[in-house]
PDB file of C-alpha atoms and ligand atoms in Angstrom:
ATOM      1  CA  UNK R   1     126.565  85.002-115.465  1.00  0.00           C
ATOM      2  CA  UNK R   2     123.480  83.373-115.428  1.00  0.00           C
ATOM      3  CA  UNK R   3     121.476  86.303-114.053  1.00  0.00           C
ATOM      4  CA  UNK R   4     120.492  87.924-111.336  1.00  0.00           C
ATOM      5  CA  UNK R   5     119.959  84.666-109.277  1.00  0.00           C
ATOM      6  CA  UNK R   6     122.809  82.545-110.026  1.00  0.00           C
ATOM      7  CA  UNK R   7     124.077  82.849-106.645  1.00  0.00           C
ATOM      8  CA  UNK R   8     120.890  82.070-104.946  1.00  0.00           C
ATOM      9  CA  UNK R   9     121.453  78.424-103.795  1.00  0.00           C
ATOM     10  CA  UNK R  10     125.483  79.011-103.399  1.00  0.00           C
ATOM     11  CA  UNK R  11     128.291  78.345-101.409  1.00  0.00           C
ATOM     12  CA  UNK R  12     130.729  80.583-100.063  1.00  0.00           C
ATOM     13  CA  UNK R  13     134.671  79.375 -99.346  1.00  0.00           C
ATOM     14  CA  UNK R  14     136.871  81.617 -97.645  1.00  0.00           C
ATOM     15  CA  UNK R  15     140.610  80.519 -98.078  1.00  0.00           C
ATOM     16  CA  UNK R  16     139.769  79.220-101.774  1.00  0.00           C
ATOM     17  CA  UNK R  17     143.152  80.354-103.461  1.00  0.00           C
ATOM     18  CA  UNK R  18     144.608  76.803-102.477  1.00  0.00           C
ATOM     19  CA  UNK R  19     145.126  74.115 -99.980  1.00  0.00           C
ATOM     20  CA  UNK R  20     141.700  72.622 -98.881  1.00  0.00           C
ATOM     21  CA  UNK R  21     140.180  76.218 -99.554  1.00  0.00           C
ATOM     22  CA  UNK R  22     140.795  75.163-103.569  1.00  0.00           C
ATOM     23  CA  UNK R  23     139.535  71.343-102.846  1.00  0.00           C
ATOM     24  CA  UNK R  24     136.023  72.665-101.398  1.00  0.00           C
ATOM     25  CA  UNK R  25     136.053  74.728-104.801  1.00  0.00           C
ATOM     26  CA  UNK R  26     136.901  71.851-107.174  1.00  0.00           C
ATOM     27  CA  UNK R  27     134.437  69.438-105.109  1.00  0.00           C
ATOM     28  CA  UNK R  28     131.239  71.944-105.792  1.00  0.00           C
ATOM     29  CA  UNK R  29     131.981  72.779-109.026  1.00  0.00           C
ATOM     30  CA  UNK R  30     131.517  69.095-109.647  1.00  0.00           C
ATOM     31  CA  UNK R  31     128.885  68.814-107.834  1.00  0.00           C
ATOM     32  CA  UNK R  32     127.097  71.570-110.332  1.00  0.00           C
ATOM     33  CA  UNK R  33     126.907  74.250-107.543  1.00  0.00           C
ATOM     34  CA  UNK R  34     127.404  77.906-107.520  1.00  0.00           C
ATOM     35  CA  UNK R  35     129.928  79.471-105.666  1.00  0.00           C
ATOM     36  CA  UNK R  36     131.795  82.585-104.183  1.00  0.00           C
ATOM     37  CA  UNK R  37     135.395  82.050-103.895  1.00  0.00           C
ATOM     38  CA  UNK R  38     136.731  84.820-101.354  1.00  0.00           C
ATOM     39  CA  UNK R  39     140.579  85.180-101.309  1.00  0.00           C
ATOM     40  CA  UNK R  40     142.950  87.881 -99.834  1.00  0.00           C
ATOM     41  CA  UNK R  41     144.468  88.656-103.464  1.00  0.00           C
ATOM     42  CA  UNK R  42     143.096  87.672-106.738  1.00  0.00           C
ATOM     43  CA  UNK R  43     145.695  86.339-109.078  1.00  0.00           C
ATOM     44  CA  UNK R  44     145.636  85.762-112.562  1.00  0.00           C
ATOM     45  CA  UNK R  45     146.860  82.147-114.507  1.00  0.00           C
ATOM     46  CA  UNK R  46     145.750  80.195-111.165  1.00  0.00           C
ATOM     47  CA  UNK R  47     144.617  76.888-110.992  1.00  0.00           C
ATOM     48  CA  UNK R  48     141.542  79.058-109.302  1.00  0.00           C
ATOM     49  CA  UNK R  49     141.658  81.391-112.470  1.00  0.00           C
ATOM     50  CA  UNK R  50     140.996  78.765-114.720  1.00  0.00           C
ATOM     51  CA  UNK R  51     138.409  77.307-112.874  1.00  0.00           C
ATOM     52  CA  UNK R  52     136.255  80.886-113.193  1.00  0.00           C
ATOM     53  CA  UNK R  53     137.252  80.918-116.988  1.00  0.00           C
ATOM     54  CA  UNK R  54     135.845  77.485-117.547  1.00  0.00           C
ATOM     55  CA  UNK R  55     132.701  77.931-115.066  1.00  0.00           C
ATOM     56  CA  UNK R  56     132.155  82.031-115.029  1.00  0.00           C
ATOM     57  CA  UNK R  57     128.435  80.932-115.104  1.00  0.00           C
ATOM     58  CA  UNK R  58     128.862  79.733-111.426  1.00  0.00           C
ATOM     59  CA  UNK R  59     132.041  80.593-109.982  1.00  0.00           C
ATOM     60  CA  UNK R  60     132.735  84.283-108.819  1.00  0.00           C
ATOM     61  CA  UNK R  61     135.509  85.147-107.104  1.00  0.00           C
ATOM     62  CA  UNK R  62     135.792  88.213-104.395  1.00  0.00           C
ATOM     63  CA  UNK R  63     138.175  89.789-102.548  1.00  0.00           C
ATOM     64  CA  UNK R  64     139.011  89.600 -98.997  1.00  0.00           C
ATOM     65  CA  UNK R  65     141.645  89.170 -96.369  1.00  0.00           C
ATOM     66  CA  UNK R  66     139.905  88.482 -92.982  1.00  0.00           C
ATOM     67  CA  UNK R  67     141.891  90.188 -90.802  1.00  0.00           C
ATOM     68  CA  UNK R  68     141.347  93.510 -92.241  1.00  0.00           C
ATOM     69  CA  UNK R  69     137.939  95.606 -91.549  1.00  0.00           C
ATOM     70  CA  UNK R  70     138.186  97.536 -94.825  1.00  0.00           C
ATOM     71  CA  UNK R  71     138.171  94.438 -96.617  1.00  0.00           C
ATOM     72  CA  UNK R  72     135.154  93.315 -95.029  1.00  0.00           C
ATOM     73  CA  UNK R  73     133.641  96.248 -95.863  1.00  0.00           C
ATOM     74  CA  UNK R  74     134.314  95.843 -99.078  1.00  0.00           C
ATOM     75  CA  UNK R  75     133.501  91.892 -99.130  1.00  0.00           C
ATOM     76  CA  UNK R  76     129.891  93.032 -98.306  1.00  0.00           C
ATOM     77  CA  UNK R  77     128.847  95.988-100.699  1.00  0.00           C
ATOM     78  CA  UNK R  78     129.922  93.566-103.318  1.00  0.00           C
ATOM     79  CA  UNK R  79     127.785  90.945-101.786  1.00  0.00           C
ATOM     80  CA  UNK R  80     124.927  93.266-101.500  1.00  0.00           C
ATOM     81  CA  UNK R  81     125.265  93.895-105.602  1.00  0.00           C
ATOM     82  CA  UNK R  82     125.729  90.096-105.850  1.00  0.00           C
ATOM     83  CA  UNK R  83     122.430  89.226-103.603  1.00  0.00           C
ATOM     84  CA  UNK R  84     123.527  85.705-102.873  1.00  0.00           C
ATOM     85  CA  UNK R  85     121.600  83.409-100.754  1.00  0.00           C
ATOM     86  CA  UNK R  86     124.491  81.208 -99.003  1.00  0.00           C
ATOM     87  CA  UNK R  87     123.277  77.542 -98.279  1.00  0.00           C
ATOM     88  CA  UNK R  88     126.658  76.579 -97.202  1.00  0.00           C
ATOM     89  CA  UNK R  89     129.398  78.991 -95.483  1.00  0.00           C
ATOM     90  CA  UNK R  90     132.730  77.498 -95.048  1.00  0.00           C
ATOM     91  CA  UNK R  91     134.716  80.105 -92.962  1.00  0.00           C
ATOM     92  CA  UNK R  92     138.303  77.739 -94.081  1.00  0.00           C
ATOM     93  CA  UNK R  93     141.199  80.688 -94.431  1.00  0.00           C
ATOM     94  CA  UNK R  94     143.562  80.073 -91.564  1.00  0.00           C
ATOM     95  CA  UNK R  95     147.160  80.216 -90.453  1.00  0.00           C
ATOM     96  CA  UNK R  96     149.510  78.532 -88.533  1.00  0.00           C
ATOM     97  CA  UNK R  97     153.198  79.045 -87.108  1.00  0.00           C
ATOM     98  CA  UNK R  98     155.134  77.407 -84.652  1.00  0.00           C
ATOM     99  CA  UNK R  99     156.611  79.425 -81.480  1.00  0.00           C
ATOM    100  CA  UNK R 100     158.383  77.920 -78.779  1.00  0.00           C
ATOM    101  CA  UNK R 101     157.007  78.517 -75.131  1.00  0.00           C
ATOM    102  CA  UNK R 102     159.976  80.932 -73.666  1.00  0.00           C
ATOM    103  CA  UNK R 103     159.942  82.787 -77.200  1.00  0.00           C
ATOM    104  CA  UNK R 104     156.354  83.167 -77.295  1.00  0.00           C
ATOM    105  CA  UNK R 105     155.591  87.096 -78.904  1.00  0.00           C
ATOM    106  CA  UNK R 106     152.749  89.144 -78.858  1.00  0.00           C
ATOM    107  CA  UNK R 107     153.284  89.634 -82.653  1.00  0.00           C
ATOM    108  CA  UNK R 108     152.127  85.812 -83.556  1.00  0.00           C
ATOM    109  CA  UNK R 109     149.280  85.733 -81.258  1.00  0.00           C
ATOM    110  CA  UNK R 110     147.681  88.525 -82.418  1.00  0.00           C
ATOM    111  CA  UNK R 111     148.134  87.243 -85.578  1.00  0.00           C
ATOM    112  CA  UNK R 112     146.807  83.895 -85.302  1.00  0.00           C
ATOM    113  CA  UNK R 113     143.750  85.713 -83.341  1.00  0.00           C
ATOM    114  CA  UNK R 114     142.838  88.304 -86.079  1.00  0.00           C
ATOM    115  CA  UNK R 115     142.601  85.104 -88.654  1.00  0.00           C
ATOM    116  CA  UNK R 116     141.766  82.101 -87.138  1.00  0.00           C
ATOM    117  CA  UNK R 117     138.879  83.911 -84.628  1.00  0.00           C
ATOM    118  CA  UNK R 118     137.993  87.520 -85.439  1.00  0.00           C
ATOM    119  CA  UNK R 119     138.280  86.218 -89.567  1.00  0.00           C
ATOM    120  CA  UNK R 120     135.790  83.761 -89.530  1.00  0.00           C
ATOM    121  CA  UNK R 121     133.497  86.103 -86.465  1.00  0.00           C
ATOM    122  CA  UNK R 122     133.650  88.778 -88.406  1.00  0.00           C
ATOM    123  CA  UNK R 123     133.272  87.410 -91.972  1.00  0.00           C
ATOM    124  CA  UNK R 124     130.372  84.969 -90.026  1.00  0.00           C
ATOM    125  CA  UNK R 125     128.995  88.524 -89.024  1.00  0.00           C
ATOM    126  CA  UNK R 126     128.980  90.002 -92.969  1.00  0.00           C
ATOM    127  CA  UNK R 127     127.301  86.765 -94.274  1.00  0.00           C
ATOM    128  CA  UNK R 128     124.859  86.032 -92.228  1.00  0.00           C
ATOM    129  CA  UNK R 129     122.086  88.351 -93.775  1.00  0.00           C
ATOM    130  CA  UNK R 130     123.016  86.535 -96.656  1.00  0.00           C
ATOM    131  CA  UNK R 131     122.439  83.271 -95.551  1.00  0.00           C
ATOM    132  CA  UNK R 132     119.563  81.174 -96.501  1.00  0.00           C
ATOM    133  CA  UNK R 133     117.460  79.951 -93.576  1.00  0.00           C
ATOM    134  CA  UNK R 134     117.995  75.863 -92.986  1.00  0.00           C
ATOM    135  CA  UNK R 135     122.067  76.781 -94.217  1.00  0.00           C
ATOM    136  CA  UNK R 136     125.112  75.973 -92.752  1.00  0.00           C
ATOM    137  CA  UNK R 137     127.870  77.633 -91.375  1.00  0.00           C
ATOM    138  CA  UNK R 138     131.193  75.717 -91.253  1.00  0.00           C
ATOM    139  CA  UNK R 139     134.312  76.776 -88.734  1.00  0.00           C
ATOM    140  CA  UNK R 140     137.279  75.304 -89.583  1.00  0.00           C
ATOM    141  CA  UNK R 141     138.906  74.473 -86.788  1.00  0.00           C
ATOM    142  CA  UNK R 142     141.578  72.267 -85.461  1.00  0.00           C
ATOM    143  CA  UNK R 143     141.799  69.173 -83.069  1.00  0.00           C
ATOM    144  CA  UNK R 144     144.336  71.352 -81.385  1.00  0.00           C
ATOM    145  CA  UNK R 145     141.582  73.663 -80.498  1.00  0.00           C
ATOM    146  CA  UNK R 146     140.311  71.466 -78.394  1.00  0.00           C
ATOM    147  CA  UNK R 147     140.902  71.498 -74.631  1.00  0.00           C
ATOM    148  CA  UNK R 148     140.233  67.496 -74.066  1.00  0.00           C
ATOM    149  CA  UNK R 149     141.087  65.710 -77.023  1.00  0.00           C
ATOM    150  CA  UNK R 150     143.991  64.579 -78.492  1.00  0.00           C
ATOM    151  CA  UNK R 151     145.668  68.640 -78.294  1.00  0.00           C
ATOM    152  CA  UNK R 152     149.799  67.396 -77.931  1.00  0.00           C
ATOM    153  CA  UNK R 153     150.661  70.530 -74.954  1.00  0.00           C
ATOM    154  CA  UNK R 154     154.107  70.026 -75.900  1.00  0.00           C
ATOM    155  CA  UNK R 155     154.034  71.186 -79.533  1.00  0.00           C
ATOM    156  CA  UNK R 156     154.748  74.636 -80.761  1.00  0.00           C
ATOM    157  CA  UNK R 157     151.415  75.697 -82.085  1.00  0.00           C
ATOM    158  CA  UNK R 158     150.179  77.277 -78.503  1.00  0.00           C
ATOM    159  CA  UNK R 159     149.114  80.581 -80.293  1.00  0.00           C
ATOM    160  CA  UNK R 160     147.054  78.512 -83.442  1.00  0.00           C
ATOM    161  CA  UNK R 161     145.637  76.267 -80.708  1.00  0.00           C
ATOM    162  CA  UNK R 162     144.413  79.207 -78.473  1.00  0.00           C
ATOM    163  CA  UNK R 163     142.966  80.657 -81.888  1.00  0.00           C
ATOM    164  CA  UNK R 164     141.053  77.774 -83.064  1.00  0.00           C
ATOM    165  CA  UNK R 165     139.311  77.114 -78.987  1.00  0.00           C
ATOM    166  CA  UNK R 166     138.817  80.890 -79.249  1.00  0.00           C
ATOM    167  CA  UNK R 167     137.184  80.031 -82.599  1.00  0.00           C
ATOM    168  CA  UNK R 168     134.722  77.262 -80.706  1.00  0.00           C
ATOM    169  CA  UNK R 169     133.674  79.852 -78.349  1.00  0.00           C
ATOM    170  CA  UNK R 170     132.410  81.948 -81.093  1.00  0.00           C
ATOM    171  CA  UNK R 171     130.826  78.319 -82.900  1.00  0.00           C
ATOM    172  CA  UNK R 172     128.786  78.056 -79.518  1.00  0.00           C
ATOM    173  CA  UNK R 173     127.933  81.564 -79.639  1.00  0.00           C
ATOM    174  CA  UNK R 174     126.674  82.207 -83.053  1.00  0.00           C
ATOM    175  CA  UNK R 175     124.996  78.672 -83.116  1.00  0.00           C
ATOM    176  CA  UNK R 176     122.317  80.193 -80.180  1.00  0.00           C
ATOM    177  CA  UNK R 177     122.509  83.680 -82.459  1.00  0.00           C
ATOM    178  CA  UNK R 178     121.976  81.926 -85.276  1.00  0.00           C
ATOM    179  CA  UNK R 179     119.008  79.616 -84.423  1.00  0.00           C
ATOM    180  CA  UNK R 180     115.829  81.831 -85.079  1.00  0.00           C
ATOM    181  CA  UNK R 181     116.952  81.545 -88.887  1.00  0.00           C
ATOM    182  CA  UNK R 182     117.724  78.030 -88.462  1.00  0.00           C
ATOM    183  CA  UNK R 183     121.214  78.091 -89.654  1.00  0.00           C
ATOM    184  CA  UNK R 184     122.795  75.566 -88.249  1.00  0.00           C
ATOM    185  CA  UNK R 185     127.124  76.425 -87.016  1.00  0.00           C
ATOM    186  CA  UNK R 186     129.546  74.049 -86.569  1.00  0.00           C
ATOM    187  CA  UNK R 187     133.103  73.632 -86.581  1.00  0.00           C
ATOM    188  CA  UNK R 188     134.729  70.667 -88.105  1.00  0.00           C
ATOM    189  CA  UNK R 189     138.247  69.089 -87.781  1.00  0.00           C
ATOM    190  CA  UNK R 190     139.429  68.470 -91.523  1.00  0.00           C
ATOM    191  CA  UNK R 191     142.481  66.317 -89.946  1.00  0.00           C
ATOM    192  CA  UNK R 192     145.901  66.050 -91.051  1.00  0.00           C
ATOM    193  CA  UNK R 193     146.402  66.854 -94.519  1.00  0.00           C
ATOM    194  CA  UNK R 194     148.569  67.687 -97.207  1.00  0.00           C
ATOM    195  CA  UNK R 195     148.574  71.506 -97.591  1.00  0.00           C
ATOM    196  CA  UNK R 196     151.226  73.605 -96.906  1.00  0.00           C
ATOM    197  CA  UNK R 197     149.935  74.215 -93.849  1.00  0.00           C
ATOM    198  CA  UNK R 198     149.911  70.245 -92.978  1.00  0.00           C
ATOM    199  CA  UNK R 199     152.921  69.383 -95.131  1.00  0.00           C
ATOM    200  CA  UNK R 200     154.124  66.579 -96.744  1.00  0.00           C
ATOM    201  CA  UNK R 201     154.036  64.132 -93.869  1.00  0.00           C
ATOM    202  CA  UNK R 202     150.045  64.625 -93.386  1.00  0.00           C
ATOM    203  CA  UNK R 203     148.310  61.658 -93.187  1.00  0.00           C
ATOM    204  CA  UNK R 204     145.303  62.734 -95.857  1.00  0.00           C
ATOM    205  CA  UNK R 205     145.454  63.934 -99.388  1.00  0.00           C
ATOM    206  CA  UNK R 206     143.525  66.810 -99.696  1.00  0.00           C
ATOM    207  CA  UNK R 207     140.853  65.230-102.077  1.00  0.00           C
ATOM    208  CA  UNK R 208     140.088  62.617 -99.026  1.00  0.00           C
ATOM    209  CA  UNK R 209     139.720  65.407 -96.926  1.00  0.00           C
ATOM    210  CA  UNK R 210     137.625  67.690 -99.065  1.00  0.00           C
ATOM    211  CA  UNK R 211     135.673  64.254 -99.881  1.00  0.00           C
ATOM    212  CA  UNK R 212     134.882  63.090 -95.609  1.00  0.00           C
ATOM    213  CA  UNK R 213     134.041  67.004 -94.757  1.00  0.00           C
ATOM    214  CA  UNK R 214     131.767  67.705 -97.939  1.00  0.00           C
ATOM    215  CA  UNK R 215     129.856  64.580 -96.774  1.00  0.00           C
ATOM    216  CA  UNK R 216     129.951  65.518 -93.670  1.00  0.00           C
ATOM    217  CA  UNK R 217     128.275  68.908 -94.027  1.00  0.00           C
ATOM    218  CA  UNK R 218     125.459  67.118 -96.438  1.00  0.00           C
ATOM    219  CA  UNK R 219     124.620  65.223 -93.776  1.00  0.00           C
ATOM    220  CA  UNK R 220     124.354  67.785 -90.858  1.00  0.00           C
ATOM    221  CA  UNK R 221     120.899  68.174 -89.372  1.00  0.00           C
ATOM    222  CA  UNK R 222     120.140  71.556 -87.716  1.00  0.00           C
ATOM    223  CA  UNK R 223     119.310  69.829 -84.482  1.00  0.00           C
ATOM    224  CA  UNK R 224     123.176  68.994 -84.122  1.00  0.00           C
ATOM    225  CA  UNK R 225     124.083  73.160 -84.243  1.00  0.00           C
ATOM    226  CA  UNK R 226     126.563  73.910 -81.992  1.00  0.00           C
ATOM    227  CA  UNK R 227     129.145  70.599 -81.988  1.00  0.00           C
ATOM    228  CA  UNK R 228     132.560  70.398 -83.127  1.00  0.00           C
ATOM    229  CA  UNK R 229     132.817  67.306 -85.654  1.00  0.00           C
ATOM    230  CA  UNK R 230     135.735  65.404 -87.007  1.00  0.00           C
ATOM    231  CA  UNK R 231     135.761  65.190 -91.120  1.00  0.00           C
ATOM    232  CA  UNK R 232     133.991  61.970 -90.790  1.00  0.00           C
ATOM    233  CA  UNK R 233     131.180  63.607 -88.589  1.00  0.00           C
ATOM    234  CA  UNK R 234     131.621  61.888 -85.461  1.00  0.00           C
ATOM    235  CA  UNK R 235     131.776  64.323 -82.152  1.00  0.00           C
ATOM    236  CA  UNK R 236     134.934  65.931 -80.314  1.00  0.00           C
ATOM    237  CA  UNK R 237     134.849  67.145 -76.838  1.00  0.00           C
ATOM    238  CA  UNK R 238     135.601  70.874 -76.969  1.00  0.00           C
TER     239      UNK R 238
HETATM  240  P1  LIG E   1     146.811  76.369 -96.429  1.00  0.00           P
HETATM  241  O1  LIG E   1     147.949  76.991 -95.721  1.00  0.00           O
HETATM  242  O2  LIG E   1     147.073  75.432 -97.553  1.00  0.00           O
HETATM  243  O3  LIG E   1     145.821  77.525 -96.981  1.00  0.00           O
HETATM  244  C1  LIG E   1     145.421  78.545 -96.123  1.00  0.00           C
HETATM  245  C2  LIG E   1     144.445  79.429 -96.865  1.00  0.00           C
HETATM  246  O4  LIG E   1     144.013  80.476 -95.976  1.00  0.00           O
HETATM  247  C3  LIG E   1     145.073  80.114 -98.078  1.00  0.00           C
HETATM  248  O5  LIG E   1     144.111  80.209 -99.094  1.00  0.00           O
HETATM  249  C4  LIG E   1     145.398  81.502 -97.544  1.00  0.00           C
HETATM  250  O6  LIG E   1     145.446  82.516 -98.529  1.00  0.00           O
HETATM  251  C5  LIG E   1     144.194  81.715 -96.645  1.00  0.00           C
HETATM  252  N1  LIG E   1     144.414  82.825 -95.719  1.00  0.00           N
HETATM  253  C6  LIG E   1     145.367  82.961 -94.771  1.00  0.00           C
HETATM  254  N2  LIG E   1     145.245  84.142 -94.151  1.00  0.00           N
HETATM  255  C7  LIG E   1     144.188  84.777 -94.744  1.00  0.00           C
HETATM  256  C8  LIG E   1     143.568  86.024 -94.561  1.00  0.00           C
HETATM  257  N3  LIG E   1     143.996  86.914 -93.658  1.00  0.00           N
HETATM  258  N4  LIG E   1     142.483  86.339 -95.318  1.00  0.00           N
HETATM  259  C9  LIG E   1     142.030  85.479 -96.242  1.00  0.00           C
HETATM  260  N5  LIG E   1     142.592  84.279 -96.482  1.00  0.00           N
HETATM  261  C10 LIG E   1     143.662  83.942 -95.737  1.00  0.00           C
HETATM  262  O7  LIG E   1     145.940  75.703 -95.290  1.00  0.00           O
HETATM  263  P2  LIG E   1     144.961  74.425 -95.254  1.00  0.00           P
HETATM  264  O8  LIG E   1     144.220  74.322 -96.523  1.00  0.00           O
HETATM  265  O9  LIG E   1     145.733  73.299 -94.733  1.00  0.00           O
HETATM  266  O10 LIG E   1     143.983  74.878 -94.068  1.00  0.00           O
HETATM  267  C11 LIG E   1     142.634  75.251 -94.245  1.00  0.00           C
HETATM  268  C12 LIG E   1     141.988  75.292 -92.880  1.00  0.00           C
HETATM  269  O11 LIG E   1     142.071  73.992 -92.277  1.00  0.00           O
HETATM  270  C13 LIG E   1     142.639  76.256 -91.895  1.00  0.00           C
HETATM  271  O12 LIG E   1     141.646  76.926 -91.161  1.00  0.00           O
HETATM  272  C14 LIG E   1     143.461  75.347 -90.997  1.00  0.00           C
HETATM  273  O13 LIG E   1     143.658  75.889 -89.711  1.00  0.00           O
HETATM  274  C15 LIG E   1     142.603  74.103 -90.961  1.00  0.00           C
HETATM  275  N6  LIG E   1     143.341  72.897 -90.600  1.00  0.00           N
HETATM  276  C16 LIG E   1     144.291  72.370 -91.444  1.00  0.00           C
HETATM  277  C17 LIG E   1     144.976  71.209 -91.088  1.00  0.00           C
HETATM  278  C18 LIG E   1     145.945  70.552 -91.997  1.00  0.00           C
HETATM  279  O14 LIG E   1     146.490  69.485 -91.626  1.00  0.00           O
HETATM  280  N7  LIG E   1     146.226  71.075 -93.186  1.00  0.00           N
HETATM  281  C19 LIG E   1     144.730  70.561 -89.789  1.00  0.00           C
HETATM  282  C20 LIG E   1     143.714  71.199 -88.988  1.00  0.00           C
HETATM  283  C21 LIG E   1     143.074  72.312 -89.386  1.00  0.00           C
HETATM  284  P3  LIG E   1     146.856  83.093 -99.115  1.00  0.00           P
HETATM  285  O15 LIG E   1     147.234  82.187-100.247  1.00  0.00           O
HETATM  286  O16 LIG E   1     146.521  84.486 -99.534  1.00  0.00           O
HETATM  287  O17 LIG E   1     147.861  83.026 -97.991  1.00  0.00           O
END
């Protein structure tokens, strides 16, 4: 560790065991930053592992699944021992499942709900006394989230896209919360991409993804809090 400060210009991923989680993660290390990798269960001989053995200076990793209270609760007395001051949030863990309409179940909206909108509320809710004012909190959403743009009705993924505009309400909302510390909340569309959650067929490897939305977020001004912004920053009608 570096000291008592080492996380005081850092940047917190949620998700960061793998997929794009694991890109943002890769991406700042390069860049030289410091970061807090949150992830529902910490696993030994990772590639995310490896990463804190070669970078324990900067990298920390924490537990938490954001669907569960306790864990929260957890998440945030270690944060309070770490005393990081978050320039960058990126709220990024997620799920998604298909369910026909006629076969929808309570069981997989709920689901989808307690990750992909209470998570990041919630876990938005723990870190912002933590965040640094001028920083920037990142929803990942979904173009399916939207109710205007490009959402594809007739797919399966009703309860993921109900989740993700649920999550834009809560963008809107924190971004007023939010302003009197000038942190600026946005969601962004990452695209199509390789993950298991986009599979093999996605049109974007995750490095071209993590590449566009780190970019992206540099470039964010506070005046823009509150939009919903593709990977390459342009606007999407909620
Ligand atoms: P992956 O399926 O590859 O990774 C999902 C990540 O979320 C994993 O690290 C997973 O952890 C974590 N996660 C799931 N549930 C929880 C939980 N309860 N608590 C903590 N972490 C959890 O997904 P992607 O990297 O593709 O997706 C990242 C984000 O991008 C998501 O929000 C997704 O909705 C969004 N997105 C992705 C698209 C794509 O094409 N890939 C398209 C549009 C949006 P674990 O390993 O423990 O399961």
């Amino acid at each position: 560790m570096k000291g008592k400060n080492a996380f005081s210009q850092s940047i917190l991923i949620t998700g960061a065991n793998r997929g794009m989680g694991l890109g943002y993660v890769r991406h700042y290390l390069k860049e030289g930053k410091s970061i807090i990798a949150a992830v529902r269960t910490i696993e030994k001989q990772t590639e995310l592992d490896r990463l804190r053995e070669q970078h324990a200076d900067r990298l920390l990793i924490l537990r938490l699944d954001v669907s569960n209270e306790a864990s929260l609760v957890g998440f945030t007395k270690e944060l309070k021992m770490v005393q990081p001051s978050f320039r960058i949030v990126i709220n990024n863990a997620g799920i998604s499942m298909e369910e026909k309409f006629e076969a929808w179940t309570m069981a997989t909206f709920e689901k989808h709900f307690r990750i992909n909108t209470i998570g990041p509320a919630l876990t938005s809710q723990a870190i912002a006394p933590f965040m640094a004012k001028g920083g920037k909190l990142i929803q990942i959403s979904s173009g399916m989230g939207s109710l205007s743009w490009n959402i594809n009705p007739l797919n399966h993924f009703d309860a993921y896209a109900a989740s993700k505009c649920a999550l834009h309400s809560i963008t809107i909302r924190l971004a007023e919360k939010l302003k009197a510390k000038e942190i600026g909340v946005f969601a962004i569309n990452p695209g199509w991409v390789r993950t298991e959650m986009g599979g093999d067929d996605a049109t974007t490897s995750i490095e071209e993804a993590v590449t566009d939305i780190t970019s992206t977020i540099a470039q964010l001004k506070f005046r823009q809090t509150g939009s919903f912004l593709s990977e390459k920053g342009e606007i999407i009608p909620w």
